[in-house]
């Protein structure tokens, strides 16, 4: 479990943010400790603030008096409301805030259900409660709660490298920003890609597309990125999402930095390995679809782009074994889209020689290519779900990314909401 402690001077904004979640049906109040309760269970923000007013009035020197704490279990944990309440109480007691008024909100707007606790760090006598060694004490409390409630340890969750925790974006389920962010905020930590085209090819596996936007604003050049959700046919759906709404990792400067690091870090052996897989697949493939399936069986995805006339103008290979992405032309002239387009443009002609190809396949040494044995990391592709199989040239299936608990997108959204509430209060 991970705990995050935020401090601010905007109690109104913090309460408004959490209450807004409740009003949208994305949250609920689990506990009110030493708070003035209403008879009908409904609250306005001024009503909630009255419980904290005496504490703030007793000490007007402490600028950042508001506490906003989030407790975040691992996505694999299933915590009941009753246990969430107990955990919040034990955490607040352990941190020295047990006698303070505080509210516990459960948030359900993302897959990882978590709680937020709102309180103040000034006691009833006007004394500021000590935050000395706060981070250390908070970590110790998290470890204690993990043991008490049999939760995944945060360090264990971060070290599980091959858990399937990300899925392709599903526009119909909503929360598109969170779905896209859950992929974007982690993908550069795992995969190496050197261009925007390679990045786009990798994102397409998760039903995401990205475009660069360039122009001028007040005479100054502007550059940025926008992200889109894709439907099952890989067509854009819904409104574009600015990279700034996702987080720094999604923005152009961070990606350009990643492009440079990838160019420096990718080994020549990675390039030799992927070329070997492609060469072997070509030797035993009868046609394009067969080629795509052969590469998939050894953990390599093939992303093909065609124009309206059906001509191939781009081909990208995603090697999940080395976690690298390769545009065909970067591998060499013999791996460009034009070469593959000419190779497969006459499918009927190729099919006439299927017997010859099958004979070639049988004559190949068995250690050169193992088309029938699925790479061990991709066993889930055998689950019989056609939606995860080939859709003509562009495949779509969940990626293999590490279990990392991140809240960058949610924290950024929270910061934006705080600024809005602050402006409203000043009017």
mmCIF file of C-alpha atoms in Angstrom, residues 58-365:
data_model
loop_
_atom_site.group_PDB
_atom_site.id
_atom_site.type_symbol
_atom_site.label_atom_id
_atom_site.label_comp_id
_atom_site.label_asym_id
_atom_site.label_seq_id
_atom_site.Cartn_x
_atom_site.Cartn_y
_atom_site.Cartn_z
ATOM 1 C CA UNK A 58 -7.122 28.859 17.245
ATOM 2 C CA UNK A 59 -4.045 29.037 15.011
ATOM 3 C CA UNK A 60 -3.949 31.470 12.126
ATOM 4 C CA UNK A 61 -0.162 31.349 11.704
ATOM 5 C CA UNK A 62 0.037 27.916 10.082
ATOM 6 C CA UNK A 63 -0.368 28.585 6.370
ATOM 7 C CA UNK A 64 -0.708 25.027 5.052
ATOM 8 C CA UNK A 65 -3.194 23.778 7.604
ATOM 9 C CA UNK A 66 -5.155 21.320 5.437
ATOM 10 C CA UNK A 67 -4.245 17.639 5.211
ATOM 11 C CA UNK A 68 -5.267 15.601 2.180
ATOM 12 C CA UNK A 69 -4.105 12.003 2.557
ATOM 13 C CA UNK A 70 -4.694 9.163 0.117
ATOM 14 C CA UNK A 71 -4.257 5.487 1.009
ATOM 15 C CA UNK A 72 -3.750 3.341 -2.082
ATOM 16 C CA UNK A 73 -3.818 -0.460 -1.847
ATOM 17 C CA UNK A 74 -2.384 -2.527 -4.682
ATOM 18 C CA UNK A 75 -4.831 -3.079 -7.595
ATOM 19 C CA UNK A 76 -4.848 -6.788 -6.704
ATOM 20 C CA UNK A 77 -6.162 -6.094 -3.190
ATOM 21 C CA UNK A 78 -9.886 -6.246 -2.505
ATOM 22 C CA UNK A 79 -10.640 -4.109 0.543
ATOM 23 C CA UNK A 80 -14.142 -3.856 2.035
ATOM 24 C CA UNK A 81 -15.618 -0.538 3.208
ATOM 25 C CA UNK A 82 -15.421 -1.799 6.791
ATOM 26 C CA UNK A 83 -11.711 -2.487 6.461
ATOM 27 C CA UNK A 84 -11.117 0.848 4.729
ATOM 28 C CA UNK A 85 -12.666 2.588 7.761
ATOM 29 C CA UNK A 86 -10.506 0.578 10.161
ATOM 30 C CA UNK A 87 -7.380 1.258 8.108
ATOM 31 C CA UNK A 88 -8.092 4.992 8.019
ATOM 32 C CA UNK A 89 -8.588 5.092 11.787
ATOM 33 C CA UNK A 90 -5.417 3.132 12.523
ATOM 34 C CA UNK A 91 -3.389 5.244 10.096
ATOM 35 C CA UNK A 92 -4.618 8.537 11.561
ATOM 36 C CA UNK A 93 -3.969 7.332 15.112
ATOM 37 C CA UNK A 94 -0.494 6.185 14.181
ATOM 38 C CA UNK A 95 0.308 9.525 12.542
ATOM 39 C CA UNK A 96 -0.943 11.550 15.522
ATOM 40 C CA UNK A 97 -4.185 12.786 13.962
ATOM 41 C CA UNK A 98 -6.597 10.372 15.631
ATOM 42 C CA UNK A 99 -8.221 13.076 17.824
ATOM 43 C CA UNK A 100 -8.677 15.476 14.912
ATOM 44 C CA UNK A 101 -11.894 15.958 12.966
ATOM 45 C CA UNK A 102 -11.536 14.171 9.641
ATOM 46 C CA UNK A 103 -13.553 12.690 6.800
ATOM 47 C CA UNK A 104 -12.857 9.524 4.840
ATOM 48 C CA UNK A 105 -13.936 9.390 1.182
ATOM 49 C CA UNK A 106 -13.737 6.286 -1.008
ATOM 50 C CA UNK A 107 -12.965 6.974 -4.681
ATOM 51 C CA UNK A 108 -14.161 4.531 -7.341
ATOM 52 C CA UNK A 109 -13.510 6.569 -10.499
ATOM 53 C CA UNK A 110 -10.561 4.365 -11.502
ATOM 54 C CA UNK A 111 -9.959 0.606 -11.354
ATOM 55 C CA UNK A 112 -7.779 0.955 -8.255
ATOM 56 C CA UNK A 113 -10.248 1.783 -5.460
ATOM 57 C CA UNK A 114 -8.640 3.953 -2.782
ATOM 58 C CA UNK A 115 -9.545 6.370 0.017
ATOM 59 C CA UNK A 116 -8.904 10.036 0.682
ATOM 60 C CA UNK A 117 -8.786 11.509 4.188
ATOM 61 C CA UNK A 118 -9.376 15.232 4.768
ATOM 62 C CA UNK A 119 -8.329 16.866 8.036
ATOM 63 C CA UNK A 120 -6.315 19.755 9.516
ATOM 64 C CA UNK A 121 -2.919 19.636 11.229
ATOM 65 C CA UNK A 122 -3.798 22.193 13.929
ATOM 66 C CA UNK A 123 -5.238 20.764 17.161
ATOM 67 C CA UNK A 124 -8.104 22.195 19.245
ATOM 68 C CA UNK A 125 -5.640 24.235 21.355
ATOM 69 C CA UNK A 126 -4.114 25.892 18.320
ATOM 70 C CA UNK A 127 -0.914 23.854 18.298
ATOM 71 C CA UNK A 128 0.457 22.560 15.031
ATOM 72 C CA UNK A 129 0.769 18.768 15.163
ATOM 73 C CA UNK A 130 4.374 17.719 14.574
ATOM 74 C CA UNK A 131 5.226 16.339 11.142
ATOM 75 C CA UNK A 132 8.729 15.314 12.165
ATOM 76 C CA UNK A 133 9.858 12.113 10.407
ATOM 77 C CA UNK A 134 6.435 12.030 8.767
ATOM 78 C CA UNK A 135 7.480 10.054 5.696
ATOM 79 C CA UNK A 136 9.236 7.412 7.783
ATOM 80 C CA UNK A 137 6.274 7.080 10.143
ATOM 81 C CA UNK A 138 3.880 6.877 7.196
ATOM 82 C CA UNK A 139 5.894 4.081 5.563
ATOM 83 C CA UNK A 140 5.964 2.170 8.840
ATOM 84 C CA UNK A 141 2.183 2.524 9.178
ATOM 85 C CA UNK A 142 1.701 1.236 5.625
ATOM 86 C CA UNK A 143 3.808 -1.847 6.349
ATOM 87 C CA UNK A 144 1.819 -2.425 9.545
ATOM 88 C CA UNK A 145 -1.516 -2.144 7.718
ATOM 89 C CA UNK A 146 -0.283 -4.495 4.981
ATOM 90 C CA UNK A 147 0.482 -7.120 7.624
ATOM 91 C CA UNK A 148 -2.765 -6.591 9.544
ATOM 92 C CA UNK A 149 -5.058 -6.717 6.514
ATOM 93 C CA UNK A 150 -3.005 -9.149 4.408
ATOM 94 C CA UNK A 151 -2.357 -6.617 1.637
ATOM 95 C CA UNK A 152 0.259 -6.741 -1.108
ATOM 96 C CA UNK A 153 3.453 -4.986 -0.085
ATOM 97 C CA UNK A 154 4.156 -1.937 -2.238
ATOM 98 C CA UNK A 155 7.689 -3.146 -3.017
ATOM 99 C CA UNK A 156 6.388 -6.580 -4.071
ATOM 100 C CA UNK A 157 3.841 -5.040 -6.387
ATOM 101 C CA UNK A 158 6.494 -2.897 -8.049
ATOM 102 C CA UNK A 159 8.802 -5.850 -8.641
ATOM 103 C CA UNK A 160 6.244 -8.062 -10.361
ATOM 104 C CA UNK A 161 7.432 -7.546 -13.901
ATOM 105 C CA UNK A 162 5.038 -9.611 -15.949
ATOM 106 C CA UNK A 163 1.627 -9.111 -14.359
ATOM 107 C CA UNK A 164 -0.984 -8.243 -16.967
ATOM 108 C CA UNK A 165 -2.287 -5.065 -15.388
ATOM 109 C CA UNK A 166 -2.989 -3.023 -18.519
ATOM 110 C CA UNK A 167 -5.622 -3.655 -21.137
ATOM 111 C CA UNK A 168 -6.507 -2.002 -24.445
ATOM 112 C CA UNK A 169 -8.610 1.116 -24.000
ATOM 113 C CA UNK A 170 -12.329 0.379 -24.153
ATOM 114 C CA UNK A 171 -14.180 3.560 -25.105
ATOM 115 C CA UNK A 172 -17.547 2.131 -24.085
ATOM 116 C CA UNK A 173 -16.546 1.739 -20.428
ATOM 117 C CA UNK A 174 -15.764 5.457 -19.979
ATOM 118 C CA UNK A 175 -12.939 7.035 -17.943
ATOM 119 C CA UNK A 176 -10.954 7.388 -21.167
ATOM 120 C CA UNK A 177 -8.406 9.768 -19.647
ATOM 121 C CA UNK A 178 -7.603 7.335 -16.842
ATOM 122 C CA UNK A 179 -7.480 4.365 -19.215
ATOM 123 C CA UNK A 180 -5.062 6.130 -21.540
ATOM 124 C CA UNK A 181 -2.998 7.521 -18.662
ATOM 125 C CA UNK A 182 -2.554 4.080 -17.071
ATOM 126 C CA UNK A 183 -0.697 3.002 -20.213
ATOM 127 C CA UNK A 184 1.132 6.235 -21.069
ATOM 128 C CA UNK A 185 2.524 6.847 -17.580
ATOM 129 C CA UNK A 186 4.359 3.506 -17.580
ATOM 130 C CA UNK A 187 5.075 2.474 -21.121
ATOM 131 C CA UNK A 188 8.319 4.449 -21.552
ATOM 132 C CA UNK A 189 9.734 2.766 -18.438
ATOM 133 C CA UNK A 190 9.532 -0.583 -20.201
ATOM 134 C CA UNK A 191 9.796 -0.181 -23.982
ATOM 135 C CA UNK A 192 12.464 1.495 -26.110
ATOM 136 C CA UNK A 193 11.190 3.442 -29.130
ATOM 137 C CA UNK A 194 13.078 6.009 -31.169
ATOM 138 C CA UNK A 195 10.459 7.932 -33.150
ATOM 139 C CA UNK A 196 6.894 9.147 -32.862
ATOM 140 C CA UNK A 197 5.930 6.572 -35.478
ATOM 141 C CA UNK A 198 7.326 3.709 -33.382
ATOM 142 C CA UNK A 199 5.603 5.145 -30.306
ATOM 143 C CA UNK A 200 2.314 5.262 -32.209
ATOM 144 C CA UNK A 201 2.708 1.672 -33.355
ATOM 145 C CA UNK A 202 3.248 0.526 -29.770
ATOM 146 C CA UNK A 203 0.260 2.540 -28.510
ATOM 147 C CA UNK A 204 -1.968 1.019 -31.195
ATOM 148 C CA UNK A 205 -1.763 -2.310 -29.326
ATOM 149 C CA UNK A 206 -3.607 -0.542 -26.499
ATOM 150 C CA UNK A 207 -6.164 1.162 -28.806
ATOM 151 C CA UNK A 208 -4.446 4.547 -28.470
ATOM 152 C CA UNK A 209 -3.144 6.975 -31.111
ATOM 153 C CA UNK A 210 -1.060 10.129 -30.728
ATOM 154 C CA UNK A 211 -0.588 13.123 -33.044
ATOM 155 C CA UNK A 212 1.804 16.058 -33.001
ATOM 156 C CA UNK A 213 0.216 19.515 -33.110
ATOM 157 C CA UNK A 214 2.289 22.484 -34.314
ATOM 158 C CA UNK A 215 1.332 26.118 -34.783
ATOM 159 C CA UNK A 216 1.690 29.630 -33.409
ATOM 160 C CA UNK A 217 0.148 31.384 -30.419
ATOM 161 C CA UNK A 218 0.633 35.148 -30.043
ATOM 162 C CA UNK A 219 3.480 34.923 -32.532
ATOM 163 C CA UNK A 220 5.316 32.178 -30.654
ATOM 164 C CA UNK A 221 5.722 28.672 -32.089
ATOM 165 C CA UNK A 222 3.824 26.006 -30.174
ATOM 166 C CA UNK A 223 4.276 22.241 -30.262
ATOM 167 C CA UNK A 224 2.379 19.572 -28.423
ATOM 168 C CA UNK A 225 0.695 16.182 -28.541
ATOM 169 C CA UNK A 226 -2.901 15.012 -28.446
ATOM 170 C CA UNK A 227 -4.043 11.466 -27.751
ATOM 171 C CA UNK A 228 -7.057 9.578 -29.108
ATOM 172 C CA UNK A 229 -8.871 6.396 -28.197
ATOM 173 C CA UNK A 230 -9.274 3.885 -31.038
ATOM 174 C CA UNK A 231 -12.163 1.535 -31.663
ATOM 175 C CA UNK A 232 -11.758 -2.154 -32.503
ATOM 176 C CA UNK A 233 -11.160 -1.228 -36.156
ATOM 177 C CA UNK A 234 -8.360 1.166 -35.148
ATOM 178 C CA UNK A 235 -10.381 4.265 -36.034
ATOM 179 C CA UNK A 236 -10.294 7.347 -33.814
ATOM 180 C CA UNK A 237 -13.248 7.669 -31.500
ATOM 181 C CA UNK A 238 -14.246 10.454 -29.117
ATOM 182 C CA UNK A 239 -12.567 13.795 -28.495
ATOM 183 C CA UNK A 240 -8.794 14.318 -28.508
ATOM 184 C CA UNK A 241 -7.049 14.487 -25.139
ATOM 185 C CA UNK A 242 -4.239 17.004 -24.596
ATOM 186 C CA UNK A 243 -1.007 15.517 -23.307
ATOM 187 C CA UNK A 244 -0.984 18.101 -20.499
ATOM 188 C CA UNK A 245 -4.109 16.469 -19.060
ATOM 189 C CA UNK A 246 -2.304 13.151 -18.726
ATOM 190 C CA UNK A 247 1.024 14.132 -17.204
ATOM 191 C CA UNK A 248 4.601 15.097 -17.992
ATOM 192 C CA UNK A 249 5.475 11.616 -19.257
ATOM 193 C CA UNK A 250 2.898 12.038 -22.044
ATOM 194 C CA UNK A 251 4.211 15.382 -23.254
ATOM 195 C CA UNK A 252 6.545 16.031 -26.163
ATOM 196 C CA UNK A 253 9.712 17.040 -24.224
ATOM 197 C CA UNK A 254 9.636 13.814 -22.177
ATOM 198 C CA UNK A 255 9.095 11.686 -25.288
ATOM 199 C CA UNK A 256 11.846 13.406 -27.268
ATOM 200 C CA UNK A 257 14.185 12.734 -24.364
ATOM 201 C CA UNK A 258 13.101 9.081 -24.413
ATOM 202 C CA UNK A 259 13.739 8.887 -28.169
ATOM 203 C CA UNK A 260 17.351 9.985 -27.635
ATOM 204 C CA UNK A 261 17.900 7.576 -24.732
ATOM 205 C CA UNK A 262 16.481 4.704 -26.782
ATOM 206 C CA UNK A 263 18.826 5.424 -29.689
ATOM 207 C CA UNK A 264 21.770 5.344 -27.298
ATOM 208 C CA UNK A 265 20.710 2.314 -25.287
ATOM 209 C CA UNK A 266 19.443 -0.140 -27.906
ATOM 210 C CA UNK A 267 22.101 -2.727 -28.611
ATOM 211 C CA UNK A 268 23.113 -4.008 -32.038
ATOM 212 C CA UNK A 269 22.275 -7.489 -30.768
ATOM 213 C CA UNK A 270 18.619 -6.412 -30.397
ATOM 214 C CA UNK A 271 18.565 -5.444 -34.063
ATOM 215 C CA UNK A 272 20.221 -8.697 -35.114
ATOM 216 C CA UNK A 273 17.722 -10.733 -33.092
ATOM 217 C CA UNK A 274 14.588 -9.113 -34.532
ATOM 218 C CA UNK A 275 15.966 -9.421 -38.088
ATOM 219 C CA UNK A 276 16.545 -13.107 -37.426
ATOM 220 C CA UNK A 277 12.935 -13.620 -36.337
ATOM 221 C CA UNK A 278 11.665 -11.785 -39.432
ATOM 222 C CA UNK A 279 13.914 -13.740 -41.810
ATOM 223 C CA UNK A 280 12.845 -17.063 -40.328
ATOM 224 C CA UNK A 281 9.161 -16.097 -40.463
ATOM 225 C CA UNK A 282 9.476 -15.124 -44.136
ATOM 226 C CA UNK A 283 11.025 -18.487 -44.985
ATOM 227 C CA UNK A 284 8.074 -20.465 -43.650
ATOM 228 C CA UNK A 285 5.141 -18.095 -44.298
ATOM 229 C CA UNK A 286 2.628 -18.636 -47.086
ATOM 230 C CA UNK A 287 1.214 -15.109 -47.060
ATOM 231 C CA UNK A 288 1.013 -11.911 -45.023
ATOM 232 C CA UNK A 289 -1.397 -13.156 -42.370
ATOM 233 C CA UNK A 290 0.682 -16.275 -41.884
ATOM 234 C CA UNK A 291 3.798 -14.118 -41.499
ATOM 235 C CA UNK A 292 2.091 -11.977 -38.841
ATOM 236 C CA UNK A 293 0.983 -15.067 -36.917
ATOM 237 C CA UNK A 294 4.433 -16.656 -37.097
ATOM 238 C CA UNK A 295 6.028 -13.563 -35.557
ATOM 239 C CA UNK A 296 3.307 -13.288 -32.941
ATOM 240 C CA UNK A 297 4.050 -16.829 -31.827
ATOM 241 C CA UNK A 298 7.571 -15.791 -30.822
ATOM 242 C CA UNK A 299 6.506 -12.564 -29.071
ATOM 243 C CA UNK A 300 6.754 -10.077 -31.942
ATOM 244 C CA UNK A 301 3.849 -7.913 -33.112
ATOM 245 C CA UNK A 302 3.637 -6.567 -36.658
ATOM 246 C CA UNK A 303 1.894 -3.230 -37.242
ATOM 247 C CA UNK A 304 1.118 -2.486 -40.892
ATOM 248 C CA UNK A 305 -0.155 0.834 -42.238
ATOM 249 C CA UNK A 306 -1.891 1.172 -45.595
ATOM 250 C CA UNK A 307 -3.307 4.063 -47.603
ATOM 251 C CA UNK A 308 -6.855 4.180 -48.954
ATOM 252 C CA UNK A 309 -5.757 2.355 -52.085
ATOM 253 C CA UNK A 310 -4.541 -0.535 -49.970
ATOM 254 C CA UNK A 311 -0.839 0.042 -50.597
ATOM 255 C CA UNK A 312 1.433 -0.574 -47.635
ATOM 256 C CA UNK A 313 3.353 2.558 -46.656
ATOM 257 C CA UNK A 314 4.628 1.568 -43.210
ATOM 258 C CA UNK A 315 5.561 -1.530 -41.217
ATOM 259 C CA UNK A 316 6.727 -1.659 -37.591
ATOM 260 C CA UNK A 317 7.835 -4.599 -35.474
ATOM 261 C CA UNK A 318 7.361 -4.679 -31.687
ATOM 262 C CA UNK A 319 9.631 -7.205 -30.000
ATOM 263 C CA UNK A 320 8.267 -7.949 -26.529
ATOM 264 C CA UNK A 321 11.256 -10.187 -25.785
ATOM 265 C CA UNK A 322 13.743 -7.306 -25.872
ATOM 266 C CA UNK A 323 11.012 -4.678 -25.354
ATOM 267 C CA UNK A 324 12.113 -2.711 -28.406
ATOM 268 C CA UNK A 325 10.185 -1.186 -31.310
ATOM 269 C CA UNK A 326 11.562 -1.136 -34.858
ATOM 270 C CA UNK A 327 10.386 0.672 -37.947
ATOM 271 C CA UNK A 328 11.044 -1.673 -40.874
ATOM 272 C CA UNK A 329 13.218 0.772 -42.835
ATOM 273 C CA UNK A 330 15.460 1.280 -39.789
ATOM 274 C CA UNK A 331 16.314 -2.414 -39.888
ATOM 275 C CA UNK A 332 17.597 -2.105 -43.450
ATOM 276 C CA UNK A 333 16.411 -1.676 -47.038
ATOM 277 C CA UNK A 334 15.270 -5.285 -47.192
ATOM 278 C CA UNK A 335 12.739 -4.695 -44.388
ATOM 279 C CA UNK A 336 10.991 -1.588 -45.688
ATOM 280 C CA UNK A 337 7.246 -1.358 -46.330
ATOM 281 C CA UNK A 338 7.851 -1.200 -50.098
ATOM 282 C CA UNK A 339 9.645 -4.551 -50.048
ATOM 283 C CA UNK A 340 6.873 -6.255 -48.102
ATOM 284 C CA UNK A 341 4.188 -4.607 -50.254
ATOM 285 C CA UNK A 342 5.737 -6.022 -53.418
ATOM 286 C CA UNK A 343 6.177 -9.411 -51.751
ATOM 287 C CA UNK A 344 2.530 -9.742 -50.791
ATOM 288 C CA UNK A 345 0.708 -7.708 -53.449
ATOM 289 C CA UNK A 346 -0.296 -10.821 -55.344
ATOM 290 C CA UNK A 347 -1.701 -13.135 -52.686
ATOM 291 C CA UNK A 348 -3.275 -15.492 -55.224
ATOM 292 C CA UNK A 349 0.052 -16.002 -56.941
ATOM 293 C CA UNK A 350 1.739 -16.811 -53.616
ATOM 294 C CA UNK A 351 -0.951 -19.280 -52.636
ATOM 295 C CA UNK A 352 -0.298 -21.322 -55.793
ATOM 296 C CA UNK A 353 3.097 -22.171 -54.377
ATOM 297 C CA UNK A 354 1.860 -23.189 -50.931
ATOM 298 C CA UNK A 355 3.094 -26.764 -51.468
ATOM 299 C CA UNK A 356 6.599 -25.478 -52.169
ATOM 300 C CA UNK A 357 6.535 -23.301 -49.067
ATOM 301 C CA UNK A 358 5.346 -26.160 -46.913
ATOM 302 C CA UNK A 359 8.201 -28.289 -48.206
ATOM 303 C CA UNK A 360 10.654 -25.483 -47.335
ATOM 304 C CA UNK A 361 9.223 -25.302 -43.834
ATOM 305 C CA UNK A 362 9.759 -29.022 -43.288
ATOM 306 C CA UNK A 363 13.318 -28.806 -44.570
ATOM 307 C CA UNK A 364 14.334 -26.003 -42.172
ATOM 308 C CA UNK A 365 16.400 -26.988 -39.119
#
